[in-house]
Amino acid sequence: MLHYVLTYGPCDGFMIATGLSLAFMLVTLIGIARVYLGMHSLTDVIAGISFGIVILAFWLVVHDHVDAFVVSGQNVTFFWASLSLVMCFAYPRPEFPTPSFEFHTAFNGVAFGIVYGVQQTYTRFHGPEAPLILSHQLPLLAYAGRVLVGIPTILAVKSCSKALSKWLLPVMCSTLGIPTVSSCYVPALKPSDIGGGSGNKDEAKQAGGYLQRVFSLFPQKAYDVDTGIRFVQYAGLAWSVVDLVPVIFTHLNL
């Protein structure tokens, strides 16, 4: 974040020193907190910082190419949707249950929503001529109006995306014969409530057809529909940030 602030916005020596100090303090406090809470060892923290530096260095090399592909590439949405699907299935299974996969899925959804939205609306809202916060193009009053309109809109889209996917995804999976469970979002699909009689299984097999046989080849007996629900709601949230909300701002002259 500091790199983008210092690269794409006006800055001087004081701003650079302040930004570096805040970034160093934040990284240090997070590292100390992880050790203090017993969540990680000092070796873990040092390794995490090292990985972060390597990832940042790699990203600074490729980010212009990624931006160019997202903005003007071909089949961007299909590629990113496929990549998101692969990343969800390729995630390593932890020895003990952790919330990390939930964060991973949410991040995947946000990335897909941003890529889809920016790819559709870059020339309208996200080009170099986009107004900077608190500049003469976007004064404080207009910025406050954007916050008051934008934040509720984003939260409403997230809520609607979640409600829609909670209803639609289980129906789609059931129709296609894909075995699913739900850890929290859909009570009717909790593992303890699934099983039923053999008649229900036979009906599912008949309805599933080819897809049912394909999924039976995988070692995983059922798929957590919460993963899809979480992905859709965060994809909807991110899409609204870069596509829907700017359209609303345009109509409201914000």
Short mmCIF file of C-alpha atoms in Angstrom, two decimals:
data_model
loop_
_atom_site.label_atom_id
_atom_site.label_comp_id
_atom_site.label_asym_id
_atom_site.label_seq_id
_atom_site.Cartn_x
_atom_site.Cartn_y
_atom_site.Cartn_z
CA MET A 1 0.00 0.00 0.00
CA LEU A 2 2.83 2.37 0.88
CA HIS A 3 4.45 1.69 -2.49
CA TYR A 4 1.30 2.69 -4.38
CA VAL A 5 0.72 5.79 -2.25
CA LEU A 6 4.28 7.01 -2.79
CA THR A 7 4.33 6.06 -6.49
CA TYR A 8 1.00 7.37 -7.75
CA GLY A 9 0.38 10.35 -5.48
CA PRO A 10 2.25 13.57 -4.69
CA CYS A 11 4.79 13.08 -1.92
CA ASP A 12 7.77 14.78 -0.32
CA GLY A 13 10.51 13.77 2.11
CA PHE A 14 8.28 14.17 5.15
CA MET A 15 5.53 12.02 3.65
CA ILE A 16 8.03 9.31 2.71
CA ALA A 17 9.53 9.28 6.22
CA THR A 18 6.08 9.21 7.82
CA GLY A 19 4.89 6.40 5.57
CA LEU A 20 7.97 4.28 6.18
CA SER A 21 7.69 4.85 9.94
CA LEU A 22 4.01 3.84 10.01
CA ALA A 23 4.64 0.76 7.87
CA PHE A 24 7.59 -0.33 10.04
CA MET A 25 5.58 0.24 13.22
CA LEU A 26 2.59 -1.72 11.88
CA VAL A 27 4.72 -4.68 10.79
CA THR A 28 6.60 -4.68 14.10
CA LEU A 29 3.45 -4.52 16.23
CA ILE A 30 1.79 -7.33 14.26
CA GLY A 31 4.89 -9.51 14.65
CA ILE A 32 5.10 -8.85 18.40
CA ALA A 33 1.37 -9.50 18.82
CA ARG A 34 1.57 -12.87 17.05
CA VAL A 35 4.38 -14.01 19.35
CA TYR A 36 2.74 -12.53 22.47
CA LEU A 37 -0.58 -14.29 21.77
CA GLY A 38 1.19 -17.60 21.16
CA MET A 39 -0.14 -17.84 17.60
CA HIS A 40 3.33 -17.93 16.00
CA SER A 41 6.98 -18.25 16.99
CA LEU A 42 9.69 -15.71 16.28
CA THR A 43 10.90 -17.95 13.43
CA ASP A 44 7.38 -17.88 11.94
CA VAL A 45 7.31 -14.08 12.06
CA ILE A 46 10.75 -13.71 10.47
CA ALA A 47 9.79 -16.21 7.76
CA GLY A 48 6.51 -14.38 7.15
CA ILE A 49 8.28 -11.02 6.74
CA SER A 50 10.80 -12.64 4.39
CA PHE A 51 8.03 -14.17 2.29
CA GLY A 52 6.28 -10.80 2.22
CA ILE A 53 9.40 -9.05 0.90
CA VAL A 54 9.87 -11.71 -1.79
CA ILE A 55 6.20 -11.49 -2.85
CA LEU A 56 6.40 -7.68 -2.97
CA ALA A 57 9.55 -7.80 -5.10
CA PHE A 58 7.90 -10.26 -7.49
CA TRP A 59 4.73 -8.19 -7.68
CA LEU A 60 6.64 -4.99 -8.52
CA VAL A 61 8.08 -6.83 -11.53
CA VAL A 62 4.79 -8.22 -12.88
CA HIS A 63 2.07 -5.79 -11.73
CA ASP A 64 2.21 -3.63 -14.87
CA HIS A 65 1.69 -6.73 -17.01
CA VAL A 66 -1.20 -7.89 -14.79
CA ASP A 67 -2.80 -4.44 -14.97
CA ALA A 68 -2.48 -4.38 -18.75
CA PHE A 69 -4.09 -7.82 -19.02
CA VAL A 70 -6.98 -6.89 -16.70
CA VAL A 71 -7.66 -3.62 -18.50
CA SER A 72 -7.33 -4.68 -22.13
CA GLY A 73 -6.80 -8.45 -22.28
CA GLN A 74 -9.02 -11.05 -23.94
CA ASN A 75 -11.23 -13.49 -21.98
CA VAL A 76 -10.19 -11.85 -18.71
CA THR A 77 -13.36 -12.79 -16.81
CA PHE A 78 -13.24 -16.44 -17.89
CA PHE A 79 -9.54 -16.70 -17.05
CA TRP A 80 -9.94 -15.13 -13.60
CA ALA A 81 -13.00 -17.22 -12.78
CA SER A 82 -11.05 -20.36 -13.69
CA LEU A 83 -8.07 -19.19 -11.64
CA SER A 84 -10.31 -18.53 -8.63
CA LEU A 85 -11.83 -22.00 -8.92
CA VAL A 86 -8.41 -23.63 -9.09
CA MET A 87 -7.16 -21.62 -6.10
CA CYS A 88 -10.14 -22.70 -4.01
CA PHE A 89 -9.62 -26.39 -4.81
CA ALA A 90 -5.80 -26.24 -4.59
CA TYR A 91 -5.77 -24.87 -1.05
CA PRO A 92 -3.83 -27.18 1.31
CA ARG A 93 -5.89 -28.93 3.97
CA PRO A 94 -4.63 -27.88 7.44
CA GLU A 95 -3.95 -30.39 10.19
CA PHE A 96 -6.36 -28.56 12.51
CA PRO A 97 -9.39 -26.41 11.61
CA THR A 98 -8.46 -22.76 11.05
CA PRO A 99 -10.29 -19.75 9.61
CA SER A 100 -7.53 -19.26 7.02
CA PHE A 101 -9.49 -20.93 4.20
CA GLU A 102 -12.42 -18.58 4.86
CA PHE A 103 -10.08 -15.59 4.47
CA HIS A 104 -8.57 -17.21 1.37
CA THR A 105 -12.02 -17.62 -0.20
CA ALA A 106 -13.03 -14.05 0.68
CA PHE A 107 -9.80 -12.72 -0.86
CA ASN A 108 -10.43 -14.79 -3.99
CA GLY A 109 -13.93 -13.35 -4.26
CA VAL A 110 -12.72 -9.77 -3.80
CA ALA A 111 -10.01 -10.22 -6.43
CA PHE A 112 -12.49 -11.66 -8.94
CA GLY A 113 -15.05 -8.91 -8.27
CA ILE A 114 -12.44 -6.17 -8.73
CA VAL A 115 -11.04 -7.71 -11.91
CA TYR A 116 -14.50 -8.18 -13.43
CA GLY A 117 -15.64 -4.68 -12.51
CA VAL A 118 -12.48 -2.86 -13.57
CA GLN A 119 -12.34 -4.80 -16.83
CA GLN A 120 -15.84 -3.55 -17.63
CA THR A 121 -15.51 0.08 -16.49
CA TYR A 122 -11.83 1.05 -16.58
CA THR A 123 -12.16 3.75 -19.22
CA ARG A 124 -15.15 5.32 -17.43
CA PHE A 125 -14.06 5.36 -13.80
CA HIS A 126 -10.54 4.03 -13.20
CA GLY A 127 -8.23 5.62 -15.75
CA PRO A 128 -5.41 8.08 -15.00
CA GLU A 129 -7.88 10.98 -15.07
CA ALA A 130 -9.87 9.58 -12.10
CA PRO A 131 -10.12 12.25 -9.36
CA LEU A 132 -7.87 11.89 -6.33
CA ILE A 133 -9.31 12.05 -2.83
CA LEU A 134 -9.45 15.57 -1.35
CA SER A 135 -8.15 17.16 -4.56
CA HIS A 136 -9.83 20.10 -6.30
CA GLN A 137 -11.69 17.51 -8.41
CA LEU A 138 -13.02 15.74 -5.31
CA PRO A 139 -13.37 18.20 -2.40
CA LEU A 140 -14.18 17.20 1.15
CA LEU A 141 -17.94 17.69 0.82
CA ALA A 142 -18.18 15.53 -2.30
CA TYR A 143 -15.97 12.91 -0.66
CA ALA A 144 -18.24 12.83 2.40
CA GLY A 145 -21.25 12.40 0.10
CA ARG A 146 -19.54 9.49 -1.61
CA VAL A 147 -18.87 7.82 1.73
CA LEU A 148 -22.46 8.29 2.91
CA VAL A 149 -23.85 6.84 -0.32
CA GLY A 150 -21.17 4.30 -1.17
CA ILE A 151 -20.69 2.41 2.11
CA PRO A 152 -24.40 1.53 2.61
CA THR A 153 -24.65 0.53 -1.06
CA ILE A 154 -21.65 -1.79 -0.77
CA LEU A 155 -23.00 -3.41 2.41
CA ALA A 156 -26.44 -3.82 0.82
CA VAL A 157 -24.94 -5.54 -2.24
CA LYS A 158 -22.91 -7.85 0.01
CA SER A 159 -26.02 -8.77 1.98
CA CYS A 160 -28.08 -9.37 -1.17
CA SER A 161 -25.31 -11.43 -2.77
CA LYS A 162 -25.13 -13.59 0.34
CA ALA A 163 -28.90 -14.10 0.52
CA LEU A 164 -29.16 -14.89 -3.19
CA SER A 165 -26.27 -17.37 -3.16
CA LYS A 166 -27.59 -19.08 0.00
CA TRP A 167 -30.79 -19.82 -1.91
CA LEU A 168 -29.42 -20.40 -5.41
CA LEU A 169 -26.21 -22.42 -4.91
CA PRO A 170 -27.78 -25.31 -2.93
CA VAL A 171 -30.56 -25.55 -5.54
CA MET A 172 -28.03 -25.62 -8.39
CA CYS A 173 -25.86 -28.23 -6.67
CA SER A 174 -28.89 -30.38 -5.90
CA THR A 175 -30.11 -30.13 -9.49
CA LEU A 176 -26.70 -31.11 -10.85
CA GLY A 177 -26.29 -33.90 -8.31
CA ILE A 178 -23.20 -32.38 -6.65
CA PRO A 179 -22.97 -33.56 -3.01
CA THR A 180 -22.81 -30.60 -0.63
CA VAL A 181 -22.75 -29.80 3.06
CA SER A 182 -22.86 -26.50 4.94
CA SER A 183 -20.93 -25.67 8.07
CA CYS A 184 -22.95 -22.57 9.01
CA TYR A 185 -24.84 -20.75 6.22
CA VAL A 186 -27.48 -23.36 5.32
CA PRO A 187 -28.75 -25.22 8.42
CA ALA A 188 -30.59 -27.80 6.32
CA LEU A 189 -27.27 -28.92 4.82
CA LYS A 190 -25.35 -29.40 8.05
CA PRO A 191 -23.56 -32.78 8.08
CA SER A 192 -25.66 -34.11 10.95
CA ASP A 193 -28.84 -33.38 8.99
CA ILE A 194 -27.70 -35.05 5.79
CA GLY A 195 -28.11 -38.71 5.07
CA GLY A 196 -31.81 -39.28 4.68
CA GLY A 197 -32.91 -42.53 3.17
CA SER A 198 -31.58 -44.52 0.28
CA GLY A 199 -34.43 -43.22 -1.90
CA ASN A 200 -33.07 -39.67 -1.64
CA LYS A 201 -29.61 -40.86 -2.69
CA ASP A 202 -31.02 -42.72 -5.67
CA GLU A 203 -32.95 -39.63 -6.75
CA ALA A 204 -29.82 -37.51 -6.46
CA LYS A 205 -27.84 -39.97 -8.56
CA GLN A 206 -30.52 -40.06 -11.25
CA ALA A 207 -30.79 -36.27 -11.31
CA GLY A 208 -27.03 -35.75 -11.32
CA GLY A 209 -26.24 -37.96 -14.27
CA TYR A 210 -22.82 -37.40 -15.74
CA LEU A 211 -21.72 -34.72 -13.24
CA GLN A 212 -22.61 -37.01 -10.35
CA ARG A 213 -20.31 -39.69 -11.74
CA VAL A 214 -17.54 -37.17 -12.34
CA PHE A 215 -17.64 -35.84 -8.77
CA SER A 216 -17.73 -39.40 -7.41
CA LEU A 217 -14.19 -39.84 -8.76
CA PHE A 218 -12.82 -37.27 -6.31
CA PRO A 219 -11.83 -38.36 -2.79
CA GLN A 220 -13.91 -35.59 -1.21
CA LYS A 221 -17.40 -36.99 -0.55
CA ALA A 222 -19.17 -33.63 -0.23
CA TYR A 223 -18.33 -30.01 -0.92
CA ASP A 224 -18.95 -27.18 1.52
CA VAL A 225 -21.45 -24.87 -0.17
CA ASP A 226 -20.36 -22.14 2.27
CA THR A 227 -17.22 -21.71 0.15
CA GLY A 228 -19.29 -20.73 -2.88
CA ILE A 229 -21.57 -18.51 -0.81
CA ARG A 230 -18.63 -16.69 0.72
CA PHE A 231 -16.96 -16.29 -2.67
CA VAL A 232 -20.11 -14.84 -4.28
CA GLN A 233 -20.86 -12.38 -1.49
CA TYR A 234 -17.32 -10.94 -1.48
CA ALA A 235 -17.19 -10.89 -5.27
CA GLY A 236 -20.43 -8.91 -5.23
CA LEU A 237 -19.03 -6.54 -2.62
CA ALA A 238 -15.87 -5.85 -4.66
CA TRP A 239 -17.81 -5.51 -7.93
CA SER A 240 -20.07 -2.91 -6.35
CA VAL A 241 -17.03 -0.88 -5.24
CA VAL A 242 -15.51 -0.58 -8.72
CA ASP A 243 -18.62 -0.71 -10.92
CA LEU A 244 -22.02 -0.12 -9.32
CA VAL A 245 -21.07 2.60 -6.83
CA PRO A 246 -19.20 4.76 -9.38
CA VAL A 247 -22.25 4.55 -11.65
CA ILE A 248 -24.43 5.79 -8.77
CA PHE A 249 -21.95 8.63 -8.09
CA THR A 250 -22.22 9.66 -11.74
CA HIS A 251 -26.01 9.84 -11.61
CA LEU A 252 -25.87 11.80 -8.33
CA ASN A 253 -23.15 14.17 -9.64
CA LEU A 254 -20.78 13.13 -6.87
#
